[in-house]
CSV table of C-alpha atoms and ligand atoms in Angstrom, one decimal:
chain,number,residue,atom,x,y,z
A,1,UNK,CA,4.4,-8.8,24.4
A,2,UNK,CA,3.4,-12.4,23.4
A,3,UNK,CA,0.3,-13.0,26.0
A,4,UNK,CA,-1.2,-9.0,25.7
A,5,UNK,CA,-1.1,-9.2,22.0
A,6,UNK,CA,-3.2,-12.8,22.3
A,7,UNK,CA,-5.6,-10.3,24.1
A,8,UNK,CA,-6.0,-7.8,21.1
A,9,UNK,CA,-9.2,-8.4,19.4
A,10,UNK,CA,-9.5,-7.3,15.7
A,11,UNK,CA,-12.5,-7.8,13.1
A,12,UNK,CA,-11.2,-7.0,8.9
A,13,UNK,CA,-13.6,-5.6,6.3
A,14,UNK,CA,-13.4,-7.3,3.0
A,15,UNK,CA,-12.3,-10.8,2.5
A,16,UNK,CA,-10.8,-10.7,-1.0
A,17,UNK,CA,-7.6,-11.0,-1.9
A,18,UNK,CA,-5.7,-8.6,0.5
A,19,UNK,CA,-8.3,-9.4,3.2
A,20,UNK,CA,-7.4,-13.1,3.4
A,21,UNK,CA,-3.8,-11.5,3.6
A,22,UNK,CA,-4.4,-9.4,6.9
A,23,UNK,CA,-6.4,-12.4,8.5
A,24,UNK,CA,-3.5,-14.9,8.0
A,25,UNK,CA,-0.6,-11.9,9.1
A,26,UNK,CA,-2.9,-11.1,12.5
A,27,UNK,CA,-3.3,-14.9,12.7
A,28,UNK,CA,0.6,-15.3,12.7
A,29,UNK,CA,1.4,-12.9,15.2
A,30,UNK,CA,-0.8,-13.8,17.6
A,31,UNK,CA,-4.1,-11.3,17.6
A,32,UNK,CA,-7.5,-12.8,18.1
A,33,UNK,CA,-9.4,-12.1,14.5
A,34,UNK,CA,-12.7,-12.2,16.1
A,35,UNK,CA,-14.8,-11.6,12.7
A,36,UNK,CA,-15.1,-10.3,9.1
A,37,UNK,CA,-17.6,-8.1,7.4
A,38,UNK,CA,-18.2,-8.7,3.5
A,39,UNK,CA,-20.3,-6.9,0.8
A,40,UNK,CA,-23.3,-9.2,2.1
A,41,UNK,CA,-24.0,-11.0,4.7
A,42,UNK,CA,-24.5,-14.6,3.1
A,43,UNK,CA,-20.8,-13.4,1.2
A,44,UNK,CA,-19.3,-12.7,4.2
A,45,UNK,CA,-20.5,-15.6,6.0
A,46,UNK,CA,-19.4,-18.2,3.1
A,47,UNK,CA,-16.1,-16.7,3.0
A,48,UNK,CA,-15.5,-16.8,7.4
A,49,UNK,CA,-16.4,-20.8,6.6
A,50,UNK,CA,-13.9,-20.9,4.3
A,51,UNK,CA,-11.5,-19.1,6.3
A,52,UNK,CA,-11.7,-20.7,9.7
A,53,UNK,CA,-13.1,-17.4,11.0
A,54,UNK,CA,-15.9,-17.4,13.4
A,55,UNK,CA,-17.9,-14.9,12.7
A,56,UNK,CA,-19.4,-12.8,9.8
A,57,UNK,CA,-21.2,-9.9,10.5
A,58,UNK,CA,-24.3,-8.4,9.4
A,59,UNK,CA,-23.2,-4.9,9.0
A,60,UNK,CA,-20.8,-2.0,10.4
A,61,UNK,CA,-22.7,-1.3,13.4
A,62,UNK,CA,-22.8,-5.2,14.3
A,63,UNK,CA,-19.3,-5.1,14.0
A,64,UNK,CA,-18.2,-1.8,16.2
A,65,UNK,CA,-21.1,-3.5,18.8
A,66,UNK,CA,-18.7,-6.3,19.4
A,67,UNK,CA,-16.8,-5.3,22.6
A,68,UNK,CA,-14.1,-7.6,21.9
A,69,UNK,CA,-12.9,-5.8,18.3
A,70,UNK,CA,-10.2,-2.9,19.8
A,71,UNK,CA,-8.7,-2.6,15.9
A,72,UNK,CA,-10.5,-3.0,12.8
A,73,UNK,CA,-8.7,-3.7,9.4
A,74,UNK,CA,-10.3,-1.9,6.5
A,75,UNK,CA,-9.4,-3.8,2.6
A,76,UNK,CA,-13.1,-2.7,0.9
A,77,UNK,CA,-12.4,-1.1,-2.5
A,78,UNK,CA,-11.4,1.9,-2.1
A,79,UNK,CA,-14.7,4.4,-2.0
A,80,UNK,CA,-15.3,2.8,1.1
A,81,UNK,CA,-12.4,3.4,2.9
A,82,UNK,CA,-13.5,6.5,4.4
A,83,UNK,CA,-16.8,5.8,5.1
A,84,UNK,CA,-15.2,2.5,7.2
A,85,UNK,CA,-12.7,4.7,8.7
A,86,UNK,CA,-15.0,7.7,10.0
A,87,UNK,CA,-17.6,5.3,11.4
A,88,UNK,CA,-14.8,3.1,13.2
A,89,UNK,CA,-12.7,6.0,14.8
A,90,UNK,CA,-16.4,7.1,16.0
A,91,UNK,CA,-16.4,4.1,17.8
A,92,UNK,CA,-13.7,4.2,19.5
A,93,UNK,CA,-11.6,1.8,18.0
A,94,UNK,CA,-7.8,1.8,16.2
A,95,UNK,CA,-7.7,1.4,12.5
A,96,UNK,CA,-5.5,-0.2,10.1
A,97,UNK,CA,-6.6,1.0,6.2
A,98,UNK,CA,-5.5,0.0,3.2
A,99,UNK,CA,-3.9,2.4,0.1
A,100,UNK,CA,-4.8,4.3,-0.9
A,101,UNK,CA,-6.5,6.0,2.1
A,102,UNK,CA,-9.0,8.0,0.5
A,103,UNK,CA,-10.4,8.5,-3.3
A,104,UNK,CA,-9.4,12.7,-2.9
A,105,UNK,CA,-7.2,15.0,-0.6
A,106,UNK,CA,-10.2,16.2,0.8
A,107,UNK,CA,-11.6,13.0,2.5
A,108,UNK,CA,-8.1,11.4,3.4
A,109,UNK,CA,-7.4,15.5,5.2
A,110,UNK,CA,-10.6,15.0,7.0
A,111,UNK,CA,-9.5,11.6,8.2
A,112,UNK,CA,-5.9,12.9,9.5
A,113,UNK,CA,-7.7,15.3,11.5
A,114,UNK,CA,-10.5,12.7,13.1
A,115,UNK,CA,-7.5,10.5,13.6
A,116,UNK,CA,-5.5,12.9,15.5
A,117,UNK,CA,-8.7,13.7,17.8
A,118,UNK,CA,-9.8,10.5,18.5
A,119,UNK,CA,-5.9,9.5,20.4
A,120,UNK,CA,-6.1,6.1,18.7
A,121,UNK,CA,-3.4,4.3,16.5
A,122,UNK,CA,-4.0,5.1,12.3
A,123,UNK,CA,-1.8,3.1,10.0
A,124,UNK,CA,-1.9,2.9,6.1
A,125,UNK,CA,-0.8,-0.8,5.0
A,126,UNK,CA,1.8,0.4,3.0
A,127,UNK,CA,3.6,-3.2,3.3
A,128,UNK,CA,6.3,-2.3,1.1
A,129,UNK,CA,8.3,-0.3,3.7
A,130,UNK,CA,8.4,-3.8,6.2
A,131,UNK,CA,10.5,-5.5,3.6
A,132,UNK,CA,13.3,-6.3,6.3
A,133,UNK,CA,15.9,-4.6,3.4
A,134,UNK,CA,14.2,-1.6,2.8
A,135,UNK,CA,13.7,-1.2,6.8
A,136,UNK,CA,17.8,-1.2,6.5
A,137,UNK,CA,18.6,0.6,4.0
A,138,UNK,CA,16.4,3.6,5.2
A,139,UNK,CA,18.3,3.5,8.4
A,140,UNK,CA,21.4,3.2,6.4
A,141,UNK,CA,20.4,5.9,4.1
A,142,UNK,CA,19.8,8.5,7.3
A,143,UNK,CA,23.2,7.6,8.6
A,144,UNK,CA,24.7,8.8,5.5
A,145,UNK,CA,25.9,5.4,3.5
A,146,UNK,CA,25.1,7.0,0.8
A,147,UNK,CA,25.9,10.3,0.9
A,148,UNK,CA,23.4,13.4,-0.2
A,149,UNK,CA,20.9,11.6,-2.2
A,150,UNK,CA,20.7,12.7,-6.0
A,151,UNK,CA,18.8,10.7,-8.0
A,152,UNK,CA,15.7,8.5,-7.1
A,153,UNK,CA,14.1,6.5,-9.8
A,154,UNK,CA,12.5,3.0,-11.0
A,155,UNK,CA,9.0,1.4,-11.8
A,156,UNK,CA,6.5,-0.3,-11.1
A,157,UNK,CA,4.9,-2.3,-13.6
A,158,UNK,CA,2.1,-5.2,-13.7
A,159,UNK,CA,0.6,-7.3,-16.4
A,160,UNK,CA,-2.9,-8.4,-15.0
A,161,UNK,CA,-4.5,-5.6,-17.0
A,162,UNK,CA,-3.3,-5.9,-20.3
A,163,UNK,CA,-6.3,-7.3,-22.6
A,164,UNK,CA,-9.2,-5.3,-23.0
A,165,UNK,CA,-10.9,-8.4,-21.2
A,166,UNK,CA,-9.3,-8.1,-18.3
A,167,UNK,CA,-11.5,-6.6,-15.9
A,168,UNK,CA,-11.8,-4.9,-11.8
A,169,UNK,CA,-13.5,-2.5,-10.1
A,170,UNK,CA,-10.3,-0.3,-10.3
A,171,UNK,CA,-11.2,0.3,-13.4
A,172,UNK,CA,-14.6,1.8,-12.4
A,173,UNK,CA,-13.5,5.7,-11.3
A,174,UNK,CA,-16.7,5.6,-8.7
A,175,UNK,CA,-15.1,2.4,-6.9
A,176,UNK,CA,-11.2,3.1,-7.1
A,177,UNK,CA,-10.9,6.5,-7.9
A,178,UNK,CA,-10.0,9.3,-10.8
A,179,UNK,CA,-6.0,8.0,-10.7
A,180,UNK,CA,-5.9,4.1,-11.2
A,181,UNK,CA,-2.4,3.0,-11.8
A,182,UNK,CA,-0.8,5.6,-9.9
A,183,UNK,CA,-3.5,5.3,-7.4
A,184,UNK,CA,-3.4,1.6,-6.9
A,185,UNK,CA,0.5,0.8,-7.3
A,186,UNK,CA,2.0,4.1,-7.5
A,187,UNK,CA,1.3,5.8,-4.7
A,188,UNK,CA,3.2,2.1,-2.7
A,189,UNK,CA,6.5,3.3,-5.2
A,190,UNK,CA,6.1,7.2,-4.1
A,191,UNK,CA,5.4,6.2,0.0
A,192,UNK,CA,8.3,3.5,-0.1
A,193,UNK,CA,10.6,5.6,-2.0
A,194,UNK,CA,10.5,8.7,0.1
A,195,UNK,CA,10.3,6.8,3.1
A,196,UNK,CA,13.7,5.3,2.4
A,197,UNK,CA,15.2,8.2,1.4
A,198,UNK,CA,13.6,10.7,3.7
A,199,UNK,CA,12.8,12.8,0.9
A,200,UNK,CA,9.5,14.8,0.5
A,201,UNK,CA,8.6,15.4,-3.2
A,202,UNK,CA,7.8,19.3,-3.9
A,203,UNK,CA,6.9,19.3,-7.7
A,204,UNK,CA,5.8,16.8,-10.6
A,205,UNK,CA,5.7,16.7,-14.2
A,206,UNK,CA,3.3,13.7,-15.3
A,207,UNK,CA,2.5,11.8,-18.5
A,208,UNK,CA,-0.6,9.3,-18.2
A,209,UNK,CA,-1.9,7.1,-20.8
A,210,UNK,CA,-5.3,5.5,-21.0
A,211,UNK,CA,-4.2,2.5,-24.1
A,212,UNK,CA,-7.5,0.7,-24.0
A,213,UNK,CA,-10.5,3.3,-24.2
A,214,UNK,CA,-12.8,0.8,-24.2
A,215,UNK,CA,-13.1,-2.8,-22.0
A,216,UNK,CA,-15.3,-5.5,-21.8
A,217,UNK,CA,-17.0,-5.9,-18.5
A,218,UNK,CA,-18.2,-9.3,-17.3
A,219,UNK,CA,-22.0,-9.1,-16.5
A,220,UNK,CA,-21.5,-10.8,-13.2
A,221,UNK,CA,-18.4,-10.3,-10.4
A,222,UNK,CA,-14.8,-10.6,-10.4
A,223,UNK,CA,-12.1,-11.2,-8.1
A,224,UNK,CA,-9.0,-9.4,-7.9
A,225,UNK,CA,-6.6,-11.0,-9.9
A,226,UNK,CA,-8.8,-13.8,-11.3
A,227,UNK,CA,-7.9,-16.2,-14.1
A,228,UNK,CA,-11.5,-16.5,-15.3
A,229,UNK,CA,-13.1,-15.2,-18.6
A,230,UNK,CA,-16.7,-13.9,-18.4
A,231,UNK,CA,-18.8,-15.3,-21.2
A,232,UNK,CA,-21.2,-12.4,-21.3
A,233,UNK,CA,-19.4,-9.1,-21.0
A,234,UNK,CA,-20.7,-5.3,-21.6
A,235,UNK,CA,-18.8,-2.8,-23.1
A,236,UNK,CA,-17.2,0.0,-20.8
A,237,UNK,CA,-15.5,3.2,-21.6
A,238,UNK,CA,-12.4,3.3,-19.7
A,239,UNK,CA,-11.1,6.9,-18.2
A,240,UNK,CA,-8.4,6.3,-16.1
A,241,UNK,CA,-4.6,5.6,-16.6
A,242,UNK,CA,-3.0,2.3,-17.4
A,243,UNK,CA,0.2,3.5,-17.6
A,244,UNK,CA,2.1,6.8,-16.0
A,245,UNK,CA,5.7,8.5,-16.7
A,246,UNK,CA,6.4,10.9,-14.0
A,247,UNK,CA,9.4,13.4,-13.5
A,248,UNK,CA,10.2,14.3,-9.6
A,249,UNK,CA,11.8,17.2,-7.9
A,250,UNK,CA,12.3,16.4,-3.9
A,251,UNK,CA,12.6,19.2,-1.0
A,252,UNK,CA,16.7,18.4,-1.2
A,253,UNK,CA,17.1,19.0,-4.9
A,254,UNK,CA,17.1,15.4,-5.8
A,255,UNK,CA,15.7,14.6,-8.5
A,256,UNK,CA,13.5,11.7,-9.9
A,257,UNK,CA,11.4,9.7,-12.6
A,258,UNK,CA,9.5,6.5,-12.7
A,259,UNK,CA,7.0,4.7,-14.8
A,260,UNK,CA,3.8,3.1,-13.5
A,261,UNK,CA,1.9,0.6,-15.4
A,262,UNK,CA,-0.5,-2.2,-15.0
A,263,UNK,CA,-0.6,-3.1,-19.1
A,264,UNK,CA,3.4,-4.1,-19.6
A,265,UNK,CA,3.3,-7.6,-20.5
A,266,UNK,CA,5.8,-10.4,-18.5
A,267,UNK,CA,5.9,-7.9,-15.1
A,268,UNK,CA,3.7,-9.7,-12.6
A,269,UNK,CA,4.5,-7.2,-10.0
A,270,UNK,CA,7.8,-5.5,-10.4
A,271,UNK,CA,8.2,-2.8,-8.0
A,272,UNK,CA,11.8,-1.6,-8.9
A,273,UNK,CA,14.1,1.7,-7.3
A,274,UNK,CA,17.6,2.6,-7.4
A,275,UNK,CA,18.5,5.8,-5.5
A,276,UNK,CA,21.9,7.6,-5.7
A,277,UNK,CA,24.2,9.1,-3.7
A,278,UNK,CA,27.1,11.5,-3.8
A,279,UNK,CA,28.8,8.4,-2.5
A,280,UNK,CA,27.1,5.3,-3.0
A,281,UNK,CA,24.1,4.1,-5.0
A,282,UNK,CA,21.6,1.0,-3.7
A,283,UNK,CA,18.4,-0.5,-6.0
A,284,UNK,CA,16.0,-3.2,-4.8
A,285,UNK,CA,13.7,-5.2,-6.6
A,286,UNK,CA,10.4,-6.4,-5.5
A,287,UNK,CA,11.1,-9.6,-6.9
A,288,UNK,CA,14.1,-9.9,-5.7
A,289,UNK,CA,12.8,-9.0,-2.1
A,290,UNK,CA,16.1,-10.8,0.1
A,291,UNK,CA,19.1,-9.1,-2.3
A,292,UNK,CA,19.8,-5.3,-1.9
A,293,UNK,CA,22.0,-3.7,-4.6
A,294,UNK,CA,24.9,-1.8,-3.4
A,295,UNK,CA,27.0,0.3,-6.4
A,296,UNK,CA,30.7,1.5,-6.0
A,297,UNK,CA,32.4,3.9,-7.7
A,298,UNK,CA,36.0,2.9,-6.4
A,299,UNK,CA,35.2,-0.8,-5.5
A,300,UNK,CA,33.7,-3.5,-6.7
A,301,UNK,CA,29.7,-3.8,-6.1
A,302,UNK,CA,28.0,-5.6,-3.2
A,303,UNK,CA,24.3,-7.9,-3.1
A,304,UNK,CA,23.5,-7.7,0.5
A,305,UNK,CA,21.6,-10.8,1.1
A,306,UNK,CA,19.1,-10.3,3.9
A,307,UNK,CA,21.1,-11.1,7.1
A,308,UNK,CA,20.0,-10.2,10.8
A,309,UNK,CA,24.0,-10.2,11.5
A,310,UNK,CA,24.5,-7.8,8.8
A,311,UNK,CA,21.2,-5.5,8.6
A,312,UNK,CA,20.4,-2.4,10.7
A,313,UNK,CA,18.5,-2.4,13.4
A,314,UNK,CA,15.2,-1.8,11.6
A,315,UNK,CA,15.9,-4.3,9.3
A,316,UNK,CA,16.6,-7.0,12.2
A,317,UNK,CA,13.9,-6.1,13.6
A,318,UNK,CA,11.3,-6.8,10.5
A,319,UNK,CA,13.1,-10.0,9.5
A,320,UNK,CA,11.2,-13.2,11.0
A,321,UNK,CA,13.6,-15.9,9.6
A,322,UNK,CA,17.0,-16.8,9.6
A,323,UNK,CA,19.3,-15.3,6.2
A,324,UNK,CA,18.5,-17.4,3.4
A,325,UNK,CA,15.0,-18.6,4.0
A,326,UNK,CA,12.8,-16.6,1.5
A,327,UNK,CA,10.9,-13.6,3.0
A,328,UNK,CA,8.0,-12.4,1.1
A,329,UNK,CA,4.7,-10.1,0.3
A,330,UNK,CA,2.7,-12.2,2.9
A,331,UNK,CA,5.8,-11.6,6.0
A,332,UNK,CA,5.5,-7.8,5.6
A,333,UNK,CA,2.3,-7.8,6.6
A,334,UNK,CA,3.2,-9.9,9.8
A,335,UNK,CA,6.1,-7.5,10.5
A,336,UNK,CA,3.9,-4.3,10.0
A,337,UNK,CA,1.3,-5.1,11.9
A,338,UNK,CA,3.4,-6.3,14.6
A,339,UNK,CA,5.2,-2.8,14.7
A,340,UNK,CA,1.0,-1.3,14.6
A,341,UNK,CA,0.0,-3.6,18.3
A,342,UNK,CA,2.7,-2.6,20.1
A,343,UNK,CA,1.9,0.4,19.5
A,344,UNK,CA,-2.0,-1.0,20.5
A,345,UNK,CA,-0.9,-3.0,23.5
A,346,UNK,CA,1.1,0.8,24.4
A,347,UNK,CA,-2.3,2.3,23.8
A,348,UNK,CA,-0.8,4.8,21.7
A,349,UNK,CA,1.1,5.8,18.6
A,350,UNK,CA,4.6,6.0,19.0
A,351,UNK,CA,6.1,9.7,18.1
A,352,UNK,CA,8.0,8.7,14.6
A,353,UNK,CA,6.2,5.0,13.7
A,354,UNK,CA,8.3,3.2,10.9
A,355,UNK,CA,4.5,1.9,9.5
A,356,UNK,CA,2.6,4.5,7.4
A,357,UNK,CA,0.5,7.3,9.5
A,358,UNK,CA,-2.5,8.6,8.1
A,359,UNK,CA,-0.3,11.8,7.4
A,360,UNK,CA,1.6,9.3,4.9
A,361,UNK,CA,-1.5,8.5,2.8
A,362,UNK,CA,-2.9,12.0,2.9
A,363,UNK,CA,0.7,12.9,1.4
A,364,UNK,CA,0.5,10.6,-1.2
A,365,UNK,CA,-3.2,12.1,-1.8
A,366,UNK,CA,-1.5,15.2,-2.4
A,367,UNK,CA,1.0,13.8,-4.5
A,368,UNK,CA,-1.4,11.8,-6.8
A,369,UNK,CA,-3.5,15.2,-6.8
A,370,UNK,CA,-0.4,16.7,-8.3
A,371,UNK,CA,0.1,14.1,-10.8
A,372,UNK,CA,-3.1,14.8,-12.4
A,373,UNK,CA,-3.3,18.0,-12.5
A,374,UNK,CA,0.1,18.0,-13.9
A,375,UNK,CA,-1.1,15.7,-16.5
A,376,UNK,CA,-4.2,17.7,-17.4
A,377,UNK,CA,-1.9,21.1,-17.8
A,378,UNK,CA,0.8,19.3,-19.4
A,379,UNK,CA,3.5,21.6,-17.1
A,380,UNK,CA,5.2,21.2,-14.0
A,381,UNK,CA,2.9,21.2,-10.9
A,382,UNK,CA,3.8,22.0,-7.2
A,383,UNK,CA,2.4,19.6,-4.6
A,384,UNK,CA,0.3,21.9,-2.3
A,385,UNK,CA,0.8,21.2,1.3
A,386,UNK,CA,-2.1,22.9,3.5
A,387,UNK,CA,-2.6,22.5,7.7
A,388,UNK,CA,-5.0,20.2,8.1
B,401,NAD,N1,-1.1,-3.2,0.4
B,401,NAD,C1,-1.2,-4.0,-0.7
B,401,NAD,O1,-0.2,-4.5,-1.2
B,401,NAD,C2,-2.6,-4.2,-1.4
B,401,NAD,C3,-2.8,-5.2,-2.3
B,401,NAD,C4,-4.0,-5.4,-2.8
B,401,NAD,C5,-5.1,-4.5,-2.5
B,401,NAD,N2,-4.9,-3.5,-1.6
B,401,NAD,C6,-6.0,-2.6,-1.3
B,401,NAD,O2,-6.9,-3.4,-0.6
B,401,NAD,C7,-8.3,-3.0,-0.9
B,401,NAD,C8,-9.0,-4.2,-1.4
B,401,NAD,O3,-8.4,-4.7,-2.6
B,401,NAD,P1,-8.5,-6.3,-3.0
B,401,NAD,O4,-7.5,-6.5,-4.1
B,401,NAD,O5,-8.4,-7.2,-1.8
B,401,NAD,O6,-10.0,-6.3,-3.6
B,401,NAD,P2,-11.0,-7.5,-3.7
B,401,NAD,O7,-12.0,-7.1,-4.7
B,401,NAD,O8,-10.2,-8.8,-3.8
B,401,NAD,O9,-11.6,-7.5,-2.2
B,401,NAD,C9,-12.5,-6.5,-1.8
B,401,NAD,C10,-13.4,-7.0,-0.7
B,401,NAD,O10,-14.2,-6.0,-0.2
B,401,NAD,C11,-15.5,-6.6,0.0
B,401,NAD,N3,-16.5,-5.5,0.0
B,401,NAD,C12,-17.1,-4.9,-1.1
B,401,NAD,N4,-18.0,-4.0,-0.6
B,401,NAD,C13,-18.1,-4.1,0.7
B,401,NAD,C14,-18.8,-3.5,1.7
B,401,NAD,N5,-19.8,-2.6,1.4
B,401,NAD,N6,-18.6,-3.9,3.0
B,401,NAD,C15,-17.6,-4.8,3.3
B,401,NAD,N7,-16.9,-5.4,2.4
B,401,NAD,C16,-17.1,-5.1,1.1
B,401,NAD,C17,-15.7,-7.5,-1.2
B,401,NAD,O11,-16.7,-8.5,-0.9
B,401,NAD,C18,-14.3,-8.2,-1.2
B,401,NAD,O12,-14.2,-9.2,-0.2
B,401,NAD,C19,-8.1,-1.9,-1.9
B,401,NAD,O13,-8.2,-0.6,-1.3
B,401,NAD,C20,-6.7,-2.1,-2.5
B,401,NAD,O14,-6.1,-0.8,-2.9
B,401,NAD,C21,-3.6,-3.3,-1.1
């Protein structure tokens, strides 16, 4: 596996802040990235100096016209995602995207179906889901640990929006999309949570809050998560969510709730769930990422540190170093994408891939569809589920 995936060739769109993160995972596990494509090309080419990466390109078509690129990782914001997507499967070539897949059902439907057509491997970086725990406790959870699941709930919260200064194109509904917090961070709680439990959700009841109306927008750009204040700023009516409370019903009866938001002040990124069971309960903190939770009702608790001797299969098989040695955000990406090129190198997706299909994103589409129009209506809202 070793020497064919050192003969993969992949290119990434965007160099930001989760771009840099897919260069250095494909760098790790052994893919050749060949190039990168930025908002311009002078960007694009400043950022491959600073990068160590060879090549910048001029444009989309320059990229797909380099025989050597077989996958191409799209992190643009997120309006371009489907743009990238349809223009790359066109060419021929697998595609790793970033959440949220699309900005509506419609375009992320459309890109199931192109997908499917073109025979090539589609994955959504939902990262989350390679945490070497929640890869266990997902296997755990479908051989019954915890008996019939009940209860799902949790957060996740982040600060880096708080002050009416602070400032991203999420905010901007044309660049991220009409749901922002649930959108942006939500829709990695919903994937991860019913990917560990197996769970489908059937039927929302949503809450969102937009706090600050109004923000001050810096004249020039800004990086994601950047420390700097603009001195010259424009004022910008703000329409989307900062923060979400959401009530869940799942296709088993379960039942759940969580809270999204990006203004709650000391949570850096604090993706939180506890689900549980008729027999057992388990909660895991992003955080936290090496220690899963383990509640008892007749014994006393357990914190599984993560331990290839004493994971699942799954989980053994996402872990990279030995028990004890922090894992992180950055590993997941190396463990997903290594589960995405061997399905590459196989030329094919495998029938039930543990990394998110484009089926997954266009789910939580649906879901975030349901969200808002539960939040508009104010009742209960089923999530409608249509061939595509
Ligand atoms: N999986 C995760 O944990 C995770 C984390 C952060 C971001 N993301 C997703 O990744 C995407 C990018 O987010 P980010 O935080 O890195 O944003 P960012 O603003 O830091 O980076 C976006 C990049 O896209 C580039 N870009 C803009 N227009 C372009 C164009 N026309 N052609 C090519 N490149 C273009 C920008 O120059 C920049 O390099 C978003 O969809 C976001 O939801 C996922």
């Amino acid at each position: 596996m070793a020497s064919r995936l050192s003969s993969i060739g992949a290119a990434v769109i965007g160099s930001g802040f989760i771009g840099t993160v897919h260069i250095e995972a494909l760098r790790r596990i052994g893919v050749q990235v060949h190039g990168l494509l930025g908002s311009s090309a002078e960007r694009g080419a400043e950022r491959a100096e600073r990068i160590g990466v060879p090549r910048a390109y001029g444009s989309l078509a320059e990229l797909l016209e380099d025989e050597r690129v077989e996958v191409v990782h799209v992190t643009s914001p997120n309006n371009l995602h489907f743009p990238h997507v349809r223009e790359i499967l066109a060419a021929g070539r697998h595609v790793v995207c970033e959440k949220p897949l699309a900005m509506t059902a419609s375009e992320s439907g459309e890109l199931v179906r192109l997908a499917r057509d073109s025979g090539k491997v589609a994955a959504v970086n939902f990262n989350i889901r390679f945490y070497p725990l929640n890869q266990h406790l997902r296997q755990a959870v479908g051989d019954g640990t915890l008996g019939d699941v009940r209860l799902i709930s949790g957060h996740y919260f982040q600060d880096w929006l708080l002050y009416d200064s602070d400032w991203n194109w999420r905010l901007e509904p044309e660049h991220g999309g009409g749901l922002r917090a649930i959108g942006d961070i939500g829709s990695h709680w919903l994937d991860l949570t019913s990917f560990v439990s197996g769970l489908r959700v059937t039927e929302v009841m949503a809450d969102l809050t937009t706090f600050i109306k109004v923000r001050q927008q810096p004249a020039g750009p800004v990086e994601t998560f950047s420390l700097e204040r603009a001195k010259e700023t424009v004022a910008r009516d703000i329409t989307t969510e900062d923060a979400a409370a959401v009530l869940l019903r799942y296709d088993n009866g379960a039942r759940g709730f969580f809270g999204v938001s990006q203004i709650s002040a000391g949570h850096k990124n604090s993706l939180q769930y506890e689900i549980n069971g008729s027999a057992a309960s388990a909660g895991w903190d992003s955080e936290q990422p090496d220690m899963l939770w383990l509640g008892h009702r007749g014994q006393p608790n357990e914190q599984l540190a993560r331990d290839a001797a004493l994971m699942t299969e799954p989980g053994r098989l996402a872990a990279a170093l030995p028990a004890g040695h922090v894992e992180g955000f950055a590993d997941t990406f190396a463990a997903l994408f290594r589960a995405v090129y061997a399905d590459v190198a196989r030329g094919a997706m495998s029938d039930h891939p543990l990394y998110a299909t484009f089926p997954d994103g266009h789910e939580e589409m649906l879901v975030g569809d349901a969200i808002a129009q539960s939040a508009r209506d104010g009742r209960w809202t089923t999530v409608t589920r249509a061939e595509v």
